[in-house]
Amino acid sequence: MAESTATPLQLTAGVGFYSGNAITANTQLANSIAAYNSLAPIANLIYTIGQATSNVSLGISAGTIANLKTLGANVAGNYCPALGDSVPSNVSWAVGNAGYATTISTSASTYLGGGDFGKFAQAFGAAQGYISLTNNIINSAVNANSDDYLGPTFTNMNNLITGDIAQVNLAFPAFGADLANIGCAIKFTRLERIGTPAGLLQNLAECGNMLNGSTPCVTAALKSEGLTDQDISDLVNNNVQSLYNQNGLTQNQFDTLQKLAYPALLNVTGDCLTDVLSILDTTTPGILTMADLLNPVKLFPTSFSSLTLPTPNGPLLIYDTTGAVNSVIAPTLNSGAITPTGCDELAKIIPQANAAASRALQIAFQQVKGITGTTTQQLAAILQ
């Protein structure tokens, strides 16, 4: 059976169109008004008002006519509109010369187009447009004044205005300057691998247009720790089992390779490090080893103290006033209150403090909508 998308009102109007009948006021309403107007007192009052307004020669003042129309509306402070054909004086309704009841009938006919479907359609469309526009304004005002406005998305006005970048770091100029120097050492397309040796090697390979390996000196450093060409290729290509890579390494096997890679990165210094930094376009001062690129303190030398971890209970500073990782960061990450949870597995690969800070930084960046579509340099330009 076919389903109709027409509303009851549209169906009713459609019947009128096809039958040639106008949309009129409710019959019971019209009959009730006619019966009321036929009552002797009301009929006499309406006749009197009609004569007073139509016969200028009688010289009846406008004030007297107004009193006739509002008879019973206000008698020494007592409202009794039934004494006449009017409404209380505190009600804004202009009563015509044919009385209050007839005014209702006339208004009903006017609202329905007076038998003209075109007029009714225009009036109805205008009313619908007014309702829609007004409701949008009301809802916007209510939402803007609500403590719950976009609560699950933005926790305060700073985060709303900045698209949640304020949840990462409020020191925008310093944060922007650090990001401008980082280059490809961090890629927002690999946020889940911030702080991991594999992620850094993948960034280096991508920025240096290298396939399945790394620079000669980095490769030599990795091999000195027992890694083979295949191991290096697995790290660079993120060869981990997944739905689309059934034959990849298990996470434990992959992490074992990363654990071997970290001390190799500690040994990448001097000219080899200079080559790595050049490929990554990293100009951050104070980088002494390739492993320093996995340490947020080294990556953000001027703004690390204001890096924050967003939590359901508000932001937490990742570093305390001494420059050490805040003692509550690791317990918060391991509590399950935020995702991704934990930093213990990463702490088996790199120093525990760096693991907690890197995981917190990952979570903070992931709160920023659309960040995977930008680069550190582009974000730096915005912040600066």
Tab-separated table of C-alpha atoms in Angstrom:
chain	number	residue	atom	x	y	z
A	1	MET	CA	0.000	0.000	0.000
A	2	ALA	CA	1.344	3.429	-0.925
A	3	GLU	CA	1.924	5.829	1.954
A	4	SER	CA	0.854	9.454	1.742
A	5	THR	CA	3.090	12.293	2.903
A	6	ALA	CA	0.185	14.770	2.967
A	7	THR	CA	-0.877	16.163	6.328
A	8	PRO	CA	-4.518	16.118	7.496
A	9	LEU	CA	-4.680	19.871	6.862
A	10	GLN	CA	-3.445	19.397	3.309
A	11	LEU	CA	-5.996	16.659	2.711
A	12	THR	CA	-8.797	18.861	4.019
A	13	ALA	CA	-7.678	21.737	1.822
A	14	GLY	CA	-7.388	19.367	-1.131
A	15	VAL	CA	-10.996	18.256	-0.734
A	16	GLY	CA	-12.020	21.896	-0.820
A	17	PHE	CA	-10.035	22.508	-3.992
A	18	TYR	CA	-11.582	19.589	-5.825
A	19	SER	CA	-15.146	20.220	-4.653
A	20	GLY	CA	-15.019	23.954	-5.195
A	21	ASN	CA	-16.038	24.640	-1.608
A	22	ALA	CA	-14.303	27.346	0.389
A	23	ILE	CA	-12.606	26.734	3.733
A	24	THR	CA	-15.039	28.229	6.224
A	25	ALA	CA	-15.263	28.621	9.949
A	26	ASN	CA	-16.697	25.802	12.029
A	27	THR	CA	-20.450	25.520	11.429
A	28	GLN	CA	-21.208	25.123	15.127
A	29	LEU	CA	-19.322	28.350	15.844
A	30	ALA	CA	-21.295	30.228	13.176
A	31	ASN	CA	-24.620	28.862	14.476
A	32	SER	CA	-23.750	29.770	18.066
A	33	ILE	CA	-22.845	33.342	17.100
A	34	ALA	CA	-26.042	33.716	15.077
A	35	ALA	CA	-28.118	32.447	18.021
A	36	TYR	CA	-26.351	34.821	20.401
A	37	ASN	CA	-26.881	37.802	18.101
A	38	SER	CA	-30.605	37.006	17.852
A	39	LEU	CA	-31.135	37.405	21.601
A	40	ALA	CA	-33.345	40.443	22.206
A	41	PRO	CA	-30.889	42.499	24.334
A	42	ILE	CA	-27.984	41.801	21.993
A	43	ALA	CA	-29.997	42.320	18.825
A	44	ASN	CA	-31.279	45.653	20.182
A	45	LEU	CA	-27.769	46.729	21.184
A	46	ILE	CA	-26.319	45.874	17.785
A	47	TYR	CA	-29.197	47.723	16.083
A	48	THR	CA	-28.615	50.770	18.274
A	49	ILE	CA	-24.885	50.846	17.547
A	50	GLY	CA	-25.585	50.445	13.841
A	51	GLN	CA	-28.040	53.340	13.819
A	52	ALA	CA	-25.724	55.559	15.855
A	53	THR	CA	-22.801	55.027	13.507
A	54	SER	CA	-24.700	55.184	10.234
A	55	ASN	CA	-26.860	58.269	10.923
A	56	VAL	CA	-24.513	61.213	11.254
A	57	SER	CA	-27.525	63.530	11.575
A	58	LEU	CA	-28.249	62.110	15.015
A	59	GLY	CA	-25.062	63.768	16.248
A	60	ILE	CA	-24.085	60.912	18.568
A	61	SER	CA	-20.519	61.435	19.781
A	62	ALA	CA	-17.689	58.992	19.256
A	63	GLY	CA	-17.397	58.640	23.032
A	64	THR	CA	-21.002	57.517	23.330
A	65	ILE	CA	-20.564	55.008	20.518
A	66	ALA	CA	-17.404	53.685	22.221
A	67	ASN	CA	-19.353	53.282	25.460
A	68	LEU	CA	-22.047	51.328	23.639
A	69	LYS	CA	-19.429	48.995	22.156
A	70	THR	CA	-17.815	48.411	25.548
A	71	LEU	CA	-21.008	48.176	27.551
A	72	GLY	CA	-20.326	45.937	30.533
A	73	ALA	CA	-16.601	45.888	29.939
A	74	ASN	CA	-15.851	48.021	32.983
A	75	VAL	CA	-18.605	49.067	35.372
A	76	ALA	CA	-17.054	50.769	38.407
A	77	GLY	CA	-14.259	48.240	38.283
A	78	ASN	CA	-16.538	45.215	37.951
A	79	TYR	CA	-16.191	43.311	34.694
A	80	CYS	CA	-19.388	41.883	33.241
A	81	PRO	CA	-19.090	41.824	29.438
A	82	ALA	CA	-22.285	39.761	29.234
A	83	LEU	CA	-24.220	42.971	29.956
A	84	GLY	CA	-23.320	44.003	26.427
A	85	ASP	CA	-21.544	42.519	23.415
A	86	SER	CA	-17.974	43.338	24.389
A	87	VAL	CA	-14.816	42.108	26.080
A	88	PRO	CA	-13.167	43.257	29.342
A	89	SER	CA	-11.339	46.542	29.009
A	90	ASN	CA	-8.016	44.874	29.770
A	91	VAL	CA	-8.291	42.683	26.672
A	92	SER	CA	-6.852	44.077	23.422
A	93	TRP	CA	-9.582	43.363	20.891
A	94	ALA	CA	-11.161	45.949	18.650
A	95	VAL	CA	-14.940	45.400	18.582
A	96	GLY	CA	-16.657	46.392	15.347
A	97	ASN	CA	-20.016	48.083	14.872
A	98	ALA	CA	-21.735	44.683	14.723
A	99	GLY	CA	-20.555	43.682	18.208
A	100	TYR	CA	-17.968	41.368	19.692
A	101	ALA	CA	-19.592	38.106	18.611
A	102	THR	CA	-19.866	39.194	14.980
A	103	THR	CA	-16.243	40.390	15.101
A	104	ILE	CA	-15.208	36.813	15.951
A	105	SER	CA	-17.092	35.491	12.944
A	106	THR	CA	-15.607	38.161	10.668
A	107	SER	CA	-12.065	37.466	11.908
A	108	ALA	CA	-12.498	33.736	11.376
A	109	SER	CA	-13.609	34.330	7.805
A	110	THR	CA	-10.670	36.703	7.215
A	111	TYR	CA	-8.111	34.246	8.563
A	112	LEU	CA	-9.487	31.515	6.298
A	113	GLY	CA	-9.228	33.739	3.233
A	114	GLY	CA	-12.859	34.798	2.957
A	115	GLY	CA	-13.493	31.900	0.562
A	116	ASP	CA	-10.327	32.605	-1.459
A	117	PHE	CA	-7.914	29.648	-1.252
A	118	GLY	CA	-5.056	31.822	-2.501
A	119	LYS	CA	-5.419	34.244	0.389
A	120	PHE	CA	-5.657	31.391	2.884
A	121	ALA	CA	-2.514	29.760	1.485
A	122	GLN	CA	-0.597	33.048	1.720
A	123	ALA	CA	-1.752	33.692	5.272
A	124	PHE	CA	-0.977	30.129	6.315
A	125	GLY	CA	2.480	30.257	4.730
A	126	ALA	CA	3.245	33.575	6.430
A	127	ALA	CA	2.111	32.155	9.773
A	128	GLN	CA	4.231	29.034	9.322
A	129	GLY	CA	7.244	31.133	8.365
A	130	TYR	CA	6.772	33.379	11.388
A	131	ILE	CA	6.486	30.363	13.704
A	132	SER	CA	9.602	28.741	12.261
A	133	LEU	CA	11.680	31.928	12.450
A	134	THR	CA	10.484	32.819	15.939
A	135	ASN	CA	11.081	29.315	17.273
A	136	ASN	CA	14.630	29.362	15.914
A	137	ILE	CA	15.307	32.658	17.665
A	138	ILE	CA	13.778	31.402	20.913
A	139	ASN	CA	15.700	28.115	20.774
A	140	SER	CA	18.949	29.939	20.009
A	141	ALA	CA	18.420	32.268	22.969
A	142	VAL	CA	17.574	29.367	25.263
A	143	ASN	CA	20.536	27.311	24.089
A	144	ALA	CA	22.961	30.212	24.419
A	145	ASN	CA	21.749	30.793	27.977
A	146	SER	CA	21.866	27.120	28.933
A	147	ASP	CA	24.594	25.578	31.031
A	148	ASP	CA	24.141	22.406	29.014
A	149	TYR	CA	24.637	24.012	25.601
A	150	LEU	CA	26.767	21.606	23.552
A	151	GLY	CA	27.921	20.177	26.878
A	152	PRO	CA	29.152	16.869	25.448
A	153	THR	CA	31.022	18.727	22.715
A	154	PHE	CA	32.335	21.961	24.211
A	155	THR	CA	32.843	22.310	27.953
A	156	ASN	CA	33.130	26.096	28.056
A	157	MET	CA	33.127	29.211	25.885
A	158	ASN	CA	36.908	29.066	25.284
A	159	ASN	CA	36.574	25.592	23.812
A	160	LEU	CA	33.506	26.599	21.800
A	161	ILE	CA	35.220	29.630	20.254
A	162	THR	CA	38.485	27.793	19.487
A	163	GLY	CA	36.969	24.493	18.323
A	164	ASP	CA	38.477	22.759	21.387
A	165	ILE	CA	42.052	23.865	20.671
A	166	ALA	CA	41.890	25.568	24.072
A	167	GLN	CA	41.605	22.084	25.574
A	168	VAL	CA	45.130	21.349	24.336
A	169	ASN	CA	46.891	24.534	25.384
A	170	LEU	CA	45.669	28.012	26.344
A	171	ALA	CA	49.063	29.676	25.736
A	172	PHE	CA	48.307	30.217	22.065
A	173	PRO	CA	51.352	32.325	21.021
A	174	ALA	CA	53.882	30.010	22.711
A	175	PHE	CA	51.995	26.894	21.607
A	176	GLY	CA	51.859	28.186	18.033
A	177	ALA	CA	55.582	28.964	18.041
A	178	ASP	CA	56.398	25.431	19.209
A	179	LEU	CA	54.127	23.879	16.587
A	180	ALA	CA	55.755	25.973	13.863
A	181	ASN	CA	59.124	24.440	14.775
A	182	ILE	CA	57.924	20.835	15.036
A	183	GLY	CA	57.443	20.254	11.325
A	184	CYS	CA	56.686	16.601	10.500
A	185	ALA	CA	57.850	15.233	13.849
A	186	ILE	CA	54.125	15.165	14.672
A	187	LYS	CA	51.532	14.433	12.008
A	188	PHE	CA	47.893	14.855	12.949
A	189	THR	CA	47.000	11.973	10.637
A	190	ARG	CA	48.846	9.692	13.062
A	191	LEU	CA	47.655	11.048	16.405
A	192	GLU	CA	47.269	7.538	17.819
A	193	ARG	CA	51.024	7.036	17.344
A	194	ILE	CA	52.257	10.194	19.069
A	195	GLY	CA	55.213	9.255	21.256
A	196	THR	CA	55.896	5.918	19.571
A	197	PRO	CA	59.133	5.022	17.754
A	198	ALA	CA	57.084	3.506	14.923
A	199	GLY	CA	55.095	6.709	14.490
A	200	LEU	CA	58.274	8.795	14.300
A	201	LEU	CA	59.872	6.427	11.787
A	202	GLN	CA	56.678	6.517	9.706
A	203	ASN	CA	56.668	10.330	9.725
A	204	LEU	CA	60.331	10.364	8.662
A	205	ALA	CA	59.710	7.900	5.826
A	206	GLU	CA	56.678	9.828	4.576
A	207	CYS	CA	58.290	13.262	4.721
A	208	GLY	CA	61.466	11.902	3.116
A	209	ASN	CA	59.588	9.925	0.423
A	210	MET	CA	61.240	6.692	1.555
A	211	LEU	CA	59.675	3.280	0.995
A	212	ASN	CA	60.006	0.372	3.423
A	213	GLY	CA	62.961	1.851	5.292
A	214	SER	CA	64.713	4.901	6.655
A	215	THR	CA	67.832	7.000	6.107
A	216	PRO	CA	71.107	5.038	5.960
A	217	CYS	CA	72.355	6.274	9.316
A	218	VAL	CA	69.019	5.673	11.074
A	219	THR	CA	68.862	2.209	9.495
A	220	ALA	CA	72.379	1.491	10.790
A	221	ALA	CA	71.370	2.596	14.299
A	222	LEU	CA	68.292	0.350	14.215
A	223	LYS	CA	70.293	-2.638	12.961
A	224	SER	CA	72.825	-2.150	15.752
A	225	GLU	CA	69.989	-3.003	18.163
A	226	GLY	CA	69.259	-6.256	16.332
A	227	LEU	CA	66.511	-5.097	13.966
A	228	THR	CA	66.511	-6.528	10.438
A	229	ASP	CA	65.501	-4.857	7.184
A	230	GLN	CA	62.163	-6.677	7.449
A	231	ASP	CA	61.700	-5.428	11.020
A	232	ILE	CA	62.378	-1.862	9.926
A	233	SER	CA	59.952	-2.282	7.026
A	234	ASP	CA	57.299	-3.604	9.439
A	235	LEU	CA	57.742	-0.545	11.676
A	236	VAL	CA	57.690	1.938	8.793
A	237	ASN	CA	54.608	0.328	7.219
A	238	ASN	CA	52.757	-0.178	10.509
A	239	ASN	CA	52.450	-3.894	9.811
A	240	VAL	CA	50.056	-4.775	12.637
A	241	GLN	CA	47.201	-7.263	12.421
A	242	SER	CA	43.859	-5.662	11.624
A	243	LEU	CA	40.651	-6.336	9.738
A	244	TYR	CA	42.418	-5.429	6.499
A	245	ASN	CA	45.796	-6.938	7.414
A	246	GLN	CA	45.152	-10.440	8.686
A	247	ASN	CA	48.782	-11.501	8.201
A	248	GLY	CA	50.358	-8.625	10.100
A	249	LEU	CA	52.308	-8.796	13.351
A	250	THR	CA	50.488	-9.106	16.635
A	251	GLN	CA	50.528	-5.980	18.778
A	252	ASN	CA	52.985	-7.640	21.164
A	253	GLN	CA	55.352	-8.542	18.312
A	254	PHE	CA	55.115	-5.010	16.912
A	255	ASP	CA	55.743	-3.460	20.341
A	256	THR	CA	58.786	-5.705	20.800
A	257	LEU	CA	60.262	-4.147	17.654
A	258	GLN	CA	59.423	-0.669	18.953
A	259	LYS	CA	61.146	-1.439	22.249
A	260	LEU	CA	64.309	-2.331	20.323
A	261	ALA	CA	63.970	0.797	18.191
A	262	TYR	CA	63.854	3.267	21.094
A	263	PRO	CA	67.514	2.848	22.243
A	264	ALA	CA	68.513	3.088	18.587
A	265	LEU	CA	66.824	6.502	18.410
A	266	LEU	CA	68.794	7.544	21.490
A	267	ASN	CA	71.945	6.868	19.468
A	268	VAL	CA	70.900	9.014	16.490
A	269	THR	CA	72.892	12.188	17.142
A	270	GLY	CA	75.280	14.571	15.377
A	271	ASP	CA	75.190	14.685	11.578
A	272	CYS	CA	72.670	11.839	11.418
A	273	LEU	CA	70.294	13.797	13.666
A	274	THR	CA	70.856	16.912	11.551
A	275	ASP	CA	69.749	14.959	8.454
A	276	VAL	CA	66.671	13.631	10.290
A	277	LEU	CA	65.650	17.103	11.498
A	278	SER	CA	66.135	18.488	7.988
A	279	ILE	CA	63.875	15.828	6.474
A	280	LEU	CA	61.251	16.410	9.171
A	281	ASP	CA	61.600	20.196	8.765
A	282	THR	CA	62.012	20.369	12.547
A	283	THR	CA	63.740	23.473	13.907
A	284	THR	CA	62.918	22.992	17.591
A	285	PRO	CA	65.938	24.057	19.673
A	286	GLY	CA	67.517	21.697	22.180
A	287	ILE	CA	66.928	18.421	20.321
A	288	LEU	CA	70.020	16.322	21.071
A	289	THR	CA	68.864	12.847	20.005
A	290	MET	CA	66.157	11.482	17.740
A	291	ALA	CA	64.471	10.069	20.849
A	292	ASP	CA	63.938	13.654	22.076
A	293	LEU	CA	61.249	13.915	19.388
A	294	LEU	CA	59.173	11.500	21.484
A	295	ASN	CA	59.349	13.755	24.548
A	296	PRO	CA	56.666	16.489	24.755
A	297	VAL	CA	58.913	18.620	26.988
A	298	LYS	CA	61.515	18.684	24.209
A	299	LEU	CA	58.941	19.144	21.435
A	300	PHE	CA	57.145	22.015	23.214
A	301	PRO	CA	59.978	23.759	25.091
A	302	THR	CA	58.102	27.051	25.592
A	303	SER	CA	54.536	25.798	26.090
A	304	PHE	CA	54.730	22.325	27.665
A	305	SER	CA	53.867	23.712	31.102
A	306	SER	CA	50.389	24.710	29.877
A	307	LEU	CA	49.553	21.522	27.960
A	308	THR	CA	46.318	20.031	29.325
A	309	LEU	CA	44.455	16.746	29.302
A	310	PRO	CA	40.658	17.169	28.867
A	311	THR	CA	38.662	14.995	31.290
A	312	PRO	CA	34.966	14.745	32.243
A	313	ASN	CA	35.826	16.692	35.394
A	314	GLY	CA	37.674	19.455	33.610
A	315	PRO	CA	41.166	19.942	32.158
A	316	LEU	CA	44.268	18.654	33.964
A	317	LEU	CA	47.708	20.141	33.478
A	318	ILE	CA	49.927	17.444	32.016
A	319	TYR	CA	52.977	18.866	33.777
A	320	ASP	CA	53.185	20.252	37.305
A	321	THR	CA	54.993	23.391	38.448
A	322	THR	CA	58.294	21.500	38.740
A	323	GLY	CA	58.202	20.432	35.092
A	324	ALA	CA	57.492	16.803	35.967
A	325	VAL	CA	54.491	14.903	34.627
A	326	ASN	CA	51.470	15.559	36.853
A	327	SER	CA	51.082	12.611	39.238
A	328	VAL	CA	47.355	12.311	38.497
A	329	ILE	CA	47.786	11.900	34.722
A	330	ALA	CA	48.678	8.190	34.631
A	331	PRO	CA	45.939	7.169	37.143
A	332	THR	CA	43.398	9.206	35.145
A	333	LEU	CA	44.459	7.549	31.883
A	334	ASN	CA	44.265	4.102	33.482
A	335	SER	CA	40.906	4.713	35.193
A	336	GLY	CA	38.817	4.205	32.058
A	337	ALA	CA	37.166	7.634	32.425
A	338	ILE	CA	38.573	8.792	29.082
A	339	THR	CA	39.538	7.074	25.851
A	340	PRO	CA	41.886	5.817	24.667
A	341	THR	CA	42.611	4.432	28.110
A	342	GLY	CA	45.929	3.696	29.711
A	343	CYS	CA	49.557	4.442	29.027
A	344	ASP	CA	51.147	1.346	30.591
A	345	GLU	CA	51.775	-0.445	27.287
A	346	LEU	CA	53.509	2.593	25.815
A	347	ALA	CA	55.543	2.863	29.035
A	348	LYS	CA	57.084	-0.528	28.170
A	349	ILE	CA	58.570	1.073	25.047
A	350	ILE	CA	59.560	4.608	26.094
A	351	PRO	CA	60.136	6.185	29.540
A	352	GLN	CA	57.007	6.146	31.710
A	353	ALA	CA	56.792	9.927	32.038
A	354	ASN	CA	57.022	10.401	28.271
A	355	ALA	CA	54.408	7.675	27.770
A	356	ALA	CA	51.871	9.332	30.094
A	357	ALA	CA	52.460	12.797	28.608
A	358	SER	CA	52.315	11.542	25.010
A	359	ARG	CA	49.068	9.647	25.564
A	360	ALA	CA	47.540	12.706	27.265
A	361	LEU	CA	48.661	14.904	24.350
A	362	GLN	CA	47.162	12.428	21.882
A	363	ILE	CA	43.780	12.570	23.647
A	364	ALA	CA	43.868	16.375	23.792
A	365	PHE	CA	44.570	16.709	20.065
A	366	GLN	CA	41.891	14.148	19.201
A	367	GLN	CA	39.264	16.405	20.817
A	368	VAL	CA	39.827	18.992	18.083
A	369	LYS	CA	37.329	18.397	15.299
A	370	GLY	CA	38.885	18.144	11.849
A	371	ILE	CA	42.461	18.262	13.110
A	372	THR	CA	43.455	15.288	10.945
A	373	GLY	CA	42.877	17.496	7.923
A	374	THR	CA	45.514	20.042	8.930
A	375	THR	CA	49.236	20.172	9.695
A	376	THR	CA	51.313	21.499	12.571
A	377	GLN	CA	52.397	24.450	10.422
A	378	GLN	CA	48.817	25.360	9.496
A	379	LEU	CA	47.647	25.155	13.099
A	380	ALA	CA	50.665	27.182	14.169
A	381	ALA	CA	49.750	29.942	11.705
A	382	ILE	CA	46.233	30.111	13.156
A	383	LEU	CA	47.450	30.251	16.758
A	384	GLN	CA	50.074	32.863	16.034
